[in-house]
PDB file of C-alpha atoms in Angstrom:
ATOM      1  CA  MET A  11     -46.656  -0.538  70.245  1.00  0.00           C
ATOM      2  CA  PRO A  12     -47.967   2.441  68.145  1.00  0.00           C
ATOM      3  CA  ILE A  13     -45.721   3.497  65.279  1.00  0.00           C
ATOM      4  CA  ARG A  14     -45.734   7.044  64.047  1.00  0.00           C
ATOM      5  CA  PRO A  15     -44.094   8.029  60.760  1.00  0.00           C
ATOM      6  CA  ILE A  16     -41.873  10.921  60.864  1.00  0.00           C
ATOM      7  CA  SER A  17     -39.699  12.828  58.602  1.00  0.00           C
ATOM      8  CA  PRO A  18     -35.843  12.718  59.125  1.00  0.00           C
ATOM      9  CA  ASP A  19     -35.783  16.378  59.857  1.00  0.00           C
ATOM     10  CA  ARG A  20     -38.579  16.222  62.469  1.00  0.00           C
ATOM     11  CA  LEU A  21     -37.063  13.195  64.069  1.00  0.00           C
ATOM     12  CA  ALA A  22     -33.816  15.167  64.680  1.00  0.00           C
ATOM     13  CA  GLU A  23     -35.748  18.021  66.147  1.00  0.00           C
ATOM     14  CA  LEU A  24     -37.865  15.647  68.274  1.00  0.00           C
ATOM     15  CA  LEU A  25     -34.679  13.891  69.510  1.00  0.00           C
ATOM     16  CA  ALA A  26     -32.968  17.276  70.210  1.00  0.00           C
ATOM     17  CA  ASP A  27     -36.051  18.259  72.369  1.00  0.00           C
ATOM     18  CA  ARG A  28     -35.823  15.167  74.209  1.00  0.00           C
ATOM     19  CA  ILE A  29     -32.105  15.443  74.918  1.00  0.00           C
ATOM     20  CA  ALA A  30     -32.675  19.315  76.075  1.00  0.00           C
ATOM     21  CA  ALA A  31     -35.355  18.022  78.360  1.00  0.00           C
ATOM     22  CA  LEU A  32     -33.085  15.444  80.188  1.00  0.00           C
ATOM     23  CA  PRO A  33     -32.416  16.016  83.966  1.00  0.00           C
ATOM     24  CA  GLY A  34     -29.490  18.226  84.192  1.00  0.00           C
ATOM     25  CA  ALA A  35     -29.201  19.305  80.608  1.00  0.00           C
ATOM     26  CA  GLY A  36     -27.237  22.243  80.148  1.00  0.00           C
ATOM     27  CA  GLY A  37     -25.575  21.802  83.513  1.00  0.00           C
ATOM     28  CA  ARG A  38     -23.958  18.375  83.340  1.00  0.00           C
ATOM     29  CA  TRP A  39     -22.656  16.320  80.538  1.00  0.00           C
ATOM     30  CA  LEU A  40     -25.153  14.080  78.815  1.00  0.00           C
ATOM     31  CA  ARG A  41     -24.180  11.003  76.938  1.00  0.00           C
ATOM     32  CA  VAL A  42     -26.373   9.852  74.132  1.00  0.00           C
ATOM     33  CA  ALA A  43     -26.053   6.839  71.989  1.00  0.00           C
ATOM     34  CA  VAL A  44     -27.467   6.061  68.664  1.00  0.00           C
ATOM     35  CA  ASP A  45     -27.367   2.258  68.056  1.00  0.00           C
ATOM     36  CA  GLY A  46     -27.803   0.570  64.884  1.00  0.00           C
ATOM     37  CA  ALA A  47     -26.306  -1.731  62.303  1.00  0.00           C
ATOM     38  CA  ALA A  48     -24.167  -0.130  59.710  1.00  0.00           C
ATOM     39  CA  ALA A  49     -26.958  -0.589  57.215  1.00  0.00           C
ATOM     40  CA  ALA A  50     -29.264   1.654  59.489  1.00  0.00           C
ATOM     41  CA  ARG A  51     -26.678   4.505  59.146  1.00  0.00           C
ATOM     42  CA  PRO A  52     -26.714   5.493  62.970  1.00  0.00           C
ATOM     43  CA  GLU A  53     -23.878   7.935  62.116  1.00  0.00           C
ATOM     44  CA  GLU A  54     -26.229   9.992  59.972  1.00  0.00           C
ATOM     45  CA  LEU A  55     -28.774  10.568  62.741  1.00  0.00           C
ATOM     46  CA  ALA A  56     -26.054  11.360  65.300  1.00  0.00           C
ATOM     47  CA  ASP A  57     -24.471  13.879  62.875  1.00  0.00           C
ATOM     48  CA  ALA A  58     -28.115  15.372  62.352  1.00  0.00           C
ATOM     49  CA  LEU A  59     -28.356  16.083  65.836  1.00  0.00           C
ATOM     50  CA  VAL A  60     -25.389  18.440  66.223  1.00  0.00           C
ATOM     51  CA  GLU A  61     -27.071  21.542  64.788  1.00  0.00           C
ATOM     52  CA  PRO A  62     -30.287  21.362  66.611  1.00  0.00           C
ATOM     53  CA  LEU A  63     -28.597  20.845  69.659  1.00  0.00           C
ATOM     54  CA  ARG A  64     -26.407  23.805  69.022  1.00  0.00           C
ATOM     55  CA  LEU A  65     -29.446  25.858  68.504  1.00  0.00           C
ATOM     56  CA  ARG A  66     -30.741  24.776  71.880  1.00  0.00           C
ATOM     57  CA  GLY A  67     -27.525  26.054  73.381  1.00  0.00           C
ATOM     58  CA  LEU A  68     -25.919  22.660  73.804  1.00  0.00           C
ATOM     59  CA  ALA A  69     -22.256  21.947  72.880  1.00  0.00           C
ATOM     60  CA  THR A  70     -21.687  18.569  71.167  1.00  0.00           C
ATOM     61  CA  LEU A  71     -18.870  16.101  70.536  1.00  0.00           C
ATOM     62  CA  ARG A  72     -19.348  13.297  67.972  1.00  0.00           C
ATOM     63  CA  VAL A  73     -17.648   9.931  68.608  1.00  0.00           C
ATOM     64  CA  SER A  74     -18.038   6.647  66.719  1.00  0.00           C
ATOM     65  CA  ALA A  75     -17.765   3.337  68.410  1.00  0.00           C
ATOM     66  CA  ALA A  76     -15.887   2.192  65.149  1.00  0.00           C
ATOM     67  CA  GLY A  77     -12.893   4.216  66.547  1.00  0.00           C
ATOM     68  CA  PHE A  78     -12.753   1.950  69.576  1.00  0.00           C
ATOM     69  CA  LEU A  79     -12.397  -1.542  68.168  1.00  0.00           C
ATOM     70  CA  ARG A  80      -9.867  -3.976  69.669  1.00  0.00           C
ATOM     71  CA  PRO A  81      -6.862  -4.788  67.571  1.00  0.00           C
ATOM     72  CA  ALA A  82      -7.196  -6.897  64.759  1.00  0.00           C
ATOM     73  CA  SER A  83      -5.207  -9.665  66.522  1.00  0.00           C
ATOM     74  CA  VAL A  84      -8.006  -9.822  68.934  1.00  0.00           C
ATOM     75  CA  ARG A  85     -11.026  -9.133  66.625  1.00  0.00           C
ATOM     76  CA  LEU A  86      -9.919 -11.707  64.074  1.00  0.00           C
ATOM     77  CA  GLU A  87      -8.597 -14.438  66.435  1.00  0.00           C
ATOM     78  CA  TYR A  88     -11.297 -16.740  65.463  1.00  0.00           C
ATOM     79  CA  GLY A  89     -11.190 -15.834  61.689  1.00  0.00           C
ATOM     80  CA  LYS A  90     -12.174 -12.749  59.549  1.00  0.00           C
ATOM     81  CA  GLN A  91     -15.813 -13.793  59.554  1.00  0.00           C
ATOM     82  CA  ASP A  92     -16.712 -15.066  62.905  1.00  0.00           C
ATOM     83  CA  ALA A  93     -20.254 -13.606  63.740  1.00  0.00           C
ATOM     84  CA  ASP A  94     -19.930 -14.492  67.602  1.00  0.00           C
ATOM     85  CA  ALA A  95     -16.565 -12.762  67.698  1.00  0.00           C
ATOM     86  CA  PHE A  96     -18.059  -9.635  66.000  1.00  0.00           C
ATOM     87  CA  HIS A  97     -20.921  -9.735  68.648  1.00  0.00           C
ATOM     88  CA  ASP A  98     -18.669 -10.345  71.556  1.00  0.00           C
ATOM     89  CA  LEU A  99     -15.149  -9.142  71.034  1.00  0.00           C
ATOM     90  CA  TRP A 100     -14.901  -6.393  68.464  1.00  0.00           C
ATOM     91  CA  LEU A 101     -15.773  -3.412  70.622  1.00  0.00           C
ATOM     92  CA  ASP A 102     -13.273  -2.420  73.136  1.00  0.00           C
ATOM     93  CA  ASP A 103     -15.763  -1.529  75.877  1.00  0.00           C
ATOM     94  CA  GLY A 104     -13.039  -0.841  78.462  1.00  0.00           C
ATOM     95  CA  ALA A 105     -11.277   1.651  76.291  1.00  0.00           C
ATOM     96  CA  LEU A 106     -14.677   3.296  75.285  1.00  0.00           C
ATOM     97  CA  LEU A 107     -15.552   3.654  79.042  1.00  0.00           C
ATOM     98  CA  ARG A 108     -11.905   4.803  80.055  1.00  0.00           C
ATOM     99  CA  GLU A 109     -11.354   7.469  77.249  1.00  0.00           C
ATOM    100  CA  VAL A 110     -14.959   8.604  76.491  1.00  0.00           C
ATOM    101  CA  LEU A 111     -17.778   7.833  78.906  1.00  0.00           C
ATOM    102  CA  ASP A 112     -16.149   7.963  82.382  1.00  0.00           C
ATOM    103  CA  PRO A 113     -14.553  11.387  82.020  1.00  0.00           C
ATOM    104  CA  LEU A 114     -18.130  12.703  81.491  1.00  0.00           C
ATOM    105  CA  GLU A 115     -19.272  11.387  84.750  1.00  0.00           C
ATOM    106  CA  PRO A 116     -20.487  13.958  87.429  1.00  0.00           C
ATOM    107  CA  GLY A 117     -16.990  15.176  88.711  1.00  0.00           C
ATOM    108  CA  GLY A 118     -15.137  14.032  85.777  1.00  0.00           C
ATOM    109  CA  THR A 119     -12.549  15.897  83.533  1.00  0.00           C
ATOM    110  CA  GLY A 120     -14.609  16.299  80.450  1.00  0.00           C
ATOM    111  CA  ARG A 121     -11.288  15.257  78.572  1.00  0.00           C
ATOM    112  CA  VAL A 122     -12.428  12.894  75.972  1.00  0.00           C
ATOM    113  CA  LEU A 123     -10.310  10.972  73.145  1.00  0.00           C
ATOM    114  CA  PRO A 124     -12.414  11.003  70.028  1.00  0.00           C
ATOM    115  CA  SER A 125     -10.759   7.891  68.592  1.00  0.00           C
ATOM    116  CA  LEU A 126      -8.383   5.312  69.526  1.00  0.00           C
ATOM    117  CA  ARG A 127      -7.693   3.076  66.615  1.00  0.00           C
ATOM    118  CA  ASP A 128      -8.509   3.180  62.918  1.00  0.00           C
ATOM    119  CA  PRO A 129     -10.543   0.105  62.139  1.00  0.00           C
ATOM    120  CA  VAL A 130      -9.156  -0.163  58.535  1.00  0.00           C
ATOM    121  CA  THR A 131      -5.514   0.314  59.079  1.00  0.00           C
ATOM    122  CA  ASP A 132      -5.416  -0.993  62.731  1.00  0.00           C
ATOM    123  CA  ARG A 133      -3.095   1.669  63.694  1.00  0.00           C
ATOM    124  CA  ALA A 134      -3.433   4.223  66.477  1.00  0.00           C
ATOM    125  CA  THR A 135      -5.323   7.245  65.210  1.00  0.00           C
ATOM    126  CA  ARG A 136      -3.163   9.556  67.416  1.00  0.00           C
ATOM    127  CA  ALA A 137      -6.295  11.840  67.646  1.00  0.00           C
ATOM    128  CA  PRO A 138      -5.837  14.585  70.298  1.00  0.00           C
ATOM    129  CA  TYR A 139      -7.757  14.740  73.279  1.00  0.00           C
ATOM    130  CA  THR A 140     -10.646  17.273  73.334  1.00  0.00           C
ATOM    131  CA  VAL A 141     -12.476  18.663  76.291  1.00  0.00           C
ATOM    132  CA  LEU A 142     -16.306  18.910  76.079  1.00  0.00           C
ATOM    133  CA  PRO A 143     -17.558  21.836  78.061  1.00  0.00           C
ATOM    134  CA  PRO A 144     -19.843  21.260  81.082  1.00  0.00           C
ATOM    135  CA  GLY A 145     -23.311  20.722  79.973  1.00  0.00           C
ATOM    136  CA  GLY A 146     -22.169  19.437  76.718  1.00  0.00           C
ATOM    137  CA  VAL A 147     -23.596  16.363  74.776  1.00  0.00           C
ATOM    138  CA  LEU A 148     -21.607  13.357  73.682  1.00  0.00           C
ATOM    139  CA  LEU A 149     -23.279  11.900  70.584  1.00  0.00           C
ATOM    140  CA  LEU A 150     -22.023   8.270  70.147  1.00  0.00           C
ATOM    141  CA  ASP A 151     -22.912   6.062  67.308  1.00  0.00           C
ATOM    142  CA  GLY A 152     -22.222   2.501  66.561  1.00  0.00           C
ATOM    143  CA  ALA A 153     -23.589  -1.139  66.332  1.00  0.00           C
ATOM    144  CA  LEU A 154     -24.387  -3.570  69.192  1.00  0.00           C
ATOM    145  CA  LEU A 155     -23.954  -0.801  71.822  1.00  0.00           C
ATOM    146  CA  LEU A 156     -26.881  -1.866  74.171  1.00  0.00           C
ATOM    147  CA  GLY A 157     -26.697  -4.444  76.852  1.00  0.00           C
ATOM    148  CA  ARG A 158     -23.146  -3.592  77.742  1.00  0.00           C
ATOM    149  CA  TRP A 159     -24.007  -1.628  80.905  1.00  0.00           C
ATOM    150  CA  LEU A 160     -22.445   1.523  79.222  1.00  0.00           C
ATOM    151  CA  PRO A 161     -23.385   4.563  81.184  1.00  0.00           C
ATOM    152  CA  LEU A 162     -25.634   6.678  78.883  1.00  0.00           C
ATOM    153  CA  GLU A 163     -28.417   9.089  79.584  1.00  0.00           C
ATOM    154  CA  LEU A 164     -30.366   8.460  76.393  1.00  0.00           C
ATOM    155  CA  THR A 165     -30.195   5.469  73.840  1.00  0.00           C
ATOM    156  CA  VAL A 166     -31.725   5.422  70.564  1.00  0.00           C
ATOM    157  CA  HIS A 167     -32.022   2.174  68.627  1.00  0.00           C
ATOM    158  CA  LEU A 168     -32.408   2.164  64.709  1.00  0.00           C
ATOM    159  CA  ALA A 169     -34.217  -0.988  64.007  1.00  0.00           C
ATOM    160  CA  LEU A 170     -34.339  -2.949  60.745  1.00  0.00           C
ATOM    161  CA  SER A 171     -36.514  -5.932  60.065  1.00  0.00           C
ATOM    162  CA  PRO A 172     -34.334  -9.082  59.377  1.00  0.00           C
ATOM    163  CA  ALA A 173     -35.354  -8.776  55.624  1.00  0.00           C
ATOM    164  CA  ALA A 174     -34.322  -4.894  55.337  1.00  0.00           C
ATOM    165  CA  LEU A 175     -31.172  -5.681  57.181  1.00  0.00           C
ATOM    166  CA  ALA A 176     -30.206  -8.496  54.919  1.00  0.00           C
ATOM    167  CA  ARG A 177     -31.275  -6.500  51.863  1.00  0.00           C
ATOM    168  CA  ARG A 178     -29.271  -3.360  52.843  1.00  0.00           C
ATOM    169  CA  THR A 179     -26.192  -5.158  54.020  1.00  0.00           C
ATOM    170  CA  PRO A 180     -23.265  -5.317  51.540  1.00  0.00           C
ATOM    171  CA  ASP A 181     -22.431  -8.948  50.295  1.00  0.00           C
ATOM    172  CA  GLY A 182     -18.967  -8.731  51.929  1.00  0.00           C
ATOM    173  CA  GLU A 183     -20.730  -7.981  55.269  1.00  0.00           C
ATOM    174  CA  ARG A 184     -23.401 -10.413  55.341  1.00  0.00           C
ATOM    175  CA  TRP A 185     -21.462 -12.701  57.460  1.00  0.00           C
ATOM    176  CA  THR A 186     -22.444 -10.237  60.409  1.00  0.00           C
ATOM    177  CA  LEU A 187     -26.117 -10.940  60.062  1.00  0.00           C
ATOM    178  CA  PRO A 188     -26.140 -13.786  62.549  1.00  0.00           C
ATOM    179  CA  ALA A 189     -24.599 -11.491  65.165  1.00  0.00           C
ATOM    180  CA  PHE A 190     -27.432  -9.047  64.736  1.00  0.00           C
ATOM    181  CA  ALA A 191     -29.913 -11.914  64.939  1.00  0.00           C
ATOM    182  CA  ARG A 192     -28.230 -12.923  68.312  1.00  0.00           C
ATOM    183  CA  TYR A 193     -28.343  -9.321  69.395  1.00  0.00           C
ATOM    184  CA  ALA A 194     -31.971  -9.096  68.773  1.00  0.00           C
ATOM    185  CA  ALA A 195     -32.702 -12.406  70.657  1.00  0.00           C
ATOM    186  CA  GLU A 196     -30.368 -11.867  73.614  1.00  0.00           C
ATOM    187  CA  THR A 197     -30.259  -8.129  74.074  1.00  0.00           C
ATOM    188  CA  GLY A 198     -33.745  -7.045  72.806  1.00  0.00           C
ATOM    189  CA  PRO A 199     -32.491  -3.579  71.531  1.00  0.00           C
ATOM    190  CA  THR A 200     -36.022  -2.442  70.686  1.00  0.00           C
ATOM    191  CA  GLU A 201     -36.952  -2.969  74.392  1.00  0.00           C
ATOM    192  CA  ALA A 202     -33.764  -1.978  75.918  1.00  0.00           C
ATOM    193  CA  ALA A 203     -33.428   1.518  74.314  1.00  0.00           C
ATOM    194  CA  ASP A 204     -35.071   4.564  75.574  1.00  0.00           C
ATOM    195  CA  LEU A 205     -36.375   5.342  71.916  1.00  0.00           C
ATOM    196  CA  THR A 206     -36.646   3.104  69.014  1.00  0.00           C
ATOM    197  CA  VAL A 207     -36.960   4.175  65.330  1.00  0.00           C
ATOM    198  CA  ARG A 208     -37.810   1.823  62.572  1.00  0.00           C
ATOM    199  CA  VAL A 209     -35.632   2.604  59.498  1.00  0.00           C
ATOM    200  CA  ASP A 210     -36.603   0.091  56.988  1.00  0.00           C
ATOM    201  CA  ASP A 211     -36.750   2.783  54.582  1.00  0.00           C
ATOM    202  CA  PRO A 212     -34.316   5.575  55.593  1.00  0.00           C
ATOM    203  CA  ARG A 213     -36.289   8.088  53.878  1.00  0.00           C
ATOM    204  CA  HIS A 214     -39.297   7.499  55.830  1.00  0.00           C
ATOM    205  CA  PRO A 215     -38.335   6.640  59.561  1.00  0.00           C
ATOM    206  CA  ALA A 216     -41.193   5.727  61.945  1.00  0.00           C
ATOM    207  CA  LEU A 217     -40.897   6.380  65.784  1.00  0.00           C
ATOM    208  CA  VAL A 218     -42.159   3.369  67.954  1.00  0.00           C
ATOM    209  CA  GLU A 219     -44.061   4.925  70.775  1.00  0.00           C
ATOM    210  CA  PRO A 220     -44.816   3.208  74.101  1.00  0.00           C
ATOM    211  CA  ASP A 221     -48.310   2.134  74.644  1.00  0.00           C
TER     212      ASP A 221
END
């Protein structure tokens, strides 16, 4: 597939244009996910979309999948550094659906819980519910989001080569690398996503374009 270098600012503008052009934009809720390992900084791209979307008349709500991890008793059942558990068990898909994605289905309430559990303290965040106005855009960031049958109108995958991922992953988190290798092999996020951006150098992203 052709790969086109693009500046971070232009990337945010291009994605905002793509979101604003989705069927029903401005009239129904849209759910957009930015998927990528922590080393790819998906939260930064999701944050960068807020202002361009506002300028296009679209309200936004930012949610991080890290706020919807299962309790530590479940996540760490097989040890603190089990890559398969990280891949399979850490994200509480059910809570993410119930509290964030399902309320934004057509006919839903629009009432979203921005976070459920603090991943560091393992305690409930007690975040208040917020209502995303009709026509608003949910911007979700996180790792290993694709291949889970989450209802999303647009998915963006931030791709790192294995070497770049290993280089940019802190030593204390390198035990997660086999999980991302498994994700690449089993889910194929570069093919599963609607858009893929290569971010081996975060200062110089490159958009992967379909043939």
